[in-house]
CSV table of C-alpha atoms and ligand atoms in Angstrom, one decimal:
chain,number,residue,atom,x,y,z
A,1006,MET,CA,48.3,-4.1,-95.3
A,1007,SER,CA,48.1,-6.4,-98.0
A,1008,LYS,CA,44.5,-7.6,-99.0
A,1009,THR,CA,43.5,-11.3,-99.0
A,1010,LYS,CA,41.1,-12.9,-101.7
A,1011,ALA,CA,38.2,-12.6,-99.3
A,1012,GLU,CA,39.2,-8.7,-99.0
A,1013,ARG,CA,39.3,-8.5,-102.7
A,1014,ARG,CA,36.1,-10.3,-103.6
A,1015,HIS,CA,34.1,-8.0,-100.7
A,1016,LEU,CA,36.2,-4.6,-102.2
A,1017,ASP,CA,34.4,-6.1,-106.0
A,1018,LEU,CA,31.4,-6.6,-104.3
A,1019,VAL,CA,31.0,-3.3,-102.6
A,1020,SER,CA,32.3,-1.7,-105.7
A,1021,SER,CA,29.4,-3.5,-107.8
A,1022,LEU,CA,26.5,-1.9,-105.6
A,1023,GLY,CA,27.1,1.3,-106.9
A,1024,CYS,CA,27.7,5.0,-105.1
A,1025,VAL,CA,25.7,4.9,-101.8
A,1026,ALA,CA,25.5,8.7,-101.8
A,1027,CYS,CA,23.8,8.2,-105.5
A,1028,ARG,CA,21.6,5.6,-104.8
A,1029,ASN,CA,20.4,7.3,-101.3
A,1030,LEU,CA,19.6,10.7,-103.4
A,1031,GLY,CA,17.4,8.9,-106.1
A,1032,TYR,CA,20.2,8.7,-108.8
A,1033,GLY,CA,20.7,5.0,-109.1
A,1034,PRO,CA,23.7,3.2,-109.0
A,1035,THR,CA,26.4,5.4,-110.3
A,1036,PRO,CA,29.6,3.9,-111.1
A,1037,ALA,CA,32.1,3.6,-107.6
A,1038,GLU,CA,35.2,3.6,-106.3
A,1039,ILE,CA,36.5,2.5,-102.6
A,1040,HIS,CA,36.3,4.7,-99.7
A,1041,HIS,CA,37.9,3.3,-96.8
A,1042,LEU,CA,36.3,4.4,-93.5
A,1043,ARG,CA,38.1,7.0,-91.3
A,1044,THR,CA,35.6,7.6,-88.2
A,1045,GLY,CA,37.1,6.1,-84.8
A,1046,ARG,CA,40.6,6.1,-86.7
A,1047,GLY,CA,43.8,7.4,-85.5
A,1048,MET,CA,45.9,8.7,-88.4
A,1049,ALA,CA,48.6,5.5,-87.9
A,1050,GLN,CA,46.0,3.1,-88.5
A,1051,ARG,CA,44.6,2.1,-91.7
A,1052,ALA,CA,40.6,0.9,-91.8
A,1053,LYS,CA,40.0,-2.4,-92.4
A,1054,HIS,CA,39.8,-3.5,-95.9
A,1055,THR,CA,35.7,-4.8,-95.2
A,1056,GLU,CA,35.0,-1.1,-93.6
A,1057,VAL,CA,34.4,0.6,-96.9
A,1058,LEU,CA,31.7,2.6,-99.0
A,1059,PRO,CA,31.1,2.6,-102.9
A,1060,LEU,CA,31.4,6.1,-103.5
A,1061,CYS,CA,31.3,7.8,-107.1
A,1062,PRO,CA,34.4,10.3,-107.9
A,1063,PRO,CA,32.1,13.3,-107.7
A,1064,HIS,CA,30.7,12.1,-103.7
A,1065,HIS,CA,34.5,10.7,-102.7
A,1066,ARG,CA,37.4,12.6,-104.3
A,1067,ALA,CA,38.7,16.3,-102.6
A,1068,SER,CA,39.3,17.8,-106.0
A,1069,TYR,CA,34.9,17.8,-105.8
A,1070,PRO,CA,33.4,20.2,-103.9
A,1071,THR,CA,31.1,17.4,-103.3
A,1072,GLY,CA,33.2,14.9,-102.2
A,1073,PHE,CA,33.7,13.4,-99.0
A,1074,HIS,CA,37.4,14.4,-98.5
A,1075,ALA,CA,36.5,17.8,-99.5
A,1076,ASN,CA,34.6,17.9,-96.5
A,1077,PRO,CA,34.1,15.0,-94.2
A,1078,ARG,CA,32.2,16.7,-91.4
A,1079,GLY,CA,29.9,18.7,-94.1
A,1080,TRP,CA,29.4,15.9,-96.5
A,1081,GLN,CA,28.2,13.7,-93.5
A,1082,ALA,CA,25.7,15.7,-92.3
A,1083,GLN,CA,24.4,16.1,-95.7
A,1084,HIS,CA,24.7,12.1,-96.6
A,1085,GLY,CA,24.2,10.4,-93.5
A,1086,THR,CA,27.5,9.4,-91.2
A,1087,GLU,CA,30.2,6.8,-92.4
A,1088,LEU,CA,29.1,4.6,-90.2
A,1089,GLU,CA,25.2,4.5,-90.9
A,1090,LEU,CA,26.3,4.0,-94.7
A,1091,LEU,CA,28.8,1.2,-93.4
A,1092,LYS,CA,25.5,-0.7,-92.1
A,1093,GLN,CA,23.3,0.2,-95.2
A,1094,THR,CA,26.4,-1.0,-97.7
A,1095,LEU,CA,26.5,-4.3,-95.7
A,1096,SER,CA,22.8,-4.9,-95.6
A,1097,ASP,CA,22.5,-4.3,-99.4
A,1098,LEU,CA,25.6,-6.8,-100.0
A,1099,GLU,CA,23.4,-9.5,-97.9
A,1100,LYS,CA,21.0,-9.2,-100.2
A,1101,LEU,CA,23.1,-9.2,-103.3
A,1102,THR,CA,24.9,-12.0,-102.1
A,1103,GLU,CA,21.9,-14.0,-101.2
A,1104,LEU,CA,21.2,-13.7,-105.1
A,1105,PHE,CA,24.1,-16.0,-105.5
A,1106,VAL,CA,24.0,-18.4,-103.1
B,987,LIG,ZN1,28.0,9.4,-106.0
B,988,LIG,ZN1,38.0,8.0,-99.1
């Protein structure tokens, strides 16, 4: 799936928010990379580019024991579900973009 200009802008804004898990833990916004939601999707389906979360590498990658992909179930029990965090991310994004209107 190729990205449109609007999707690319959305991804930039999402990653500029900083890691959602770190912010919820009170660590402040740490530099984030993009996690595409897996919830409710089969292996063949790719998540939409708007269904993304900002996560720092230690909260994202399978190579870290604290990473989402190391243990999606345990991770969501600790940090909240993908859908809860997506809701939070979208409302954070709304506040952020209002500043630039
Ligand atoms: Zn983090
Ligand atoms: Zn991911």
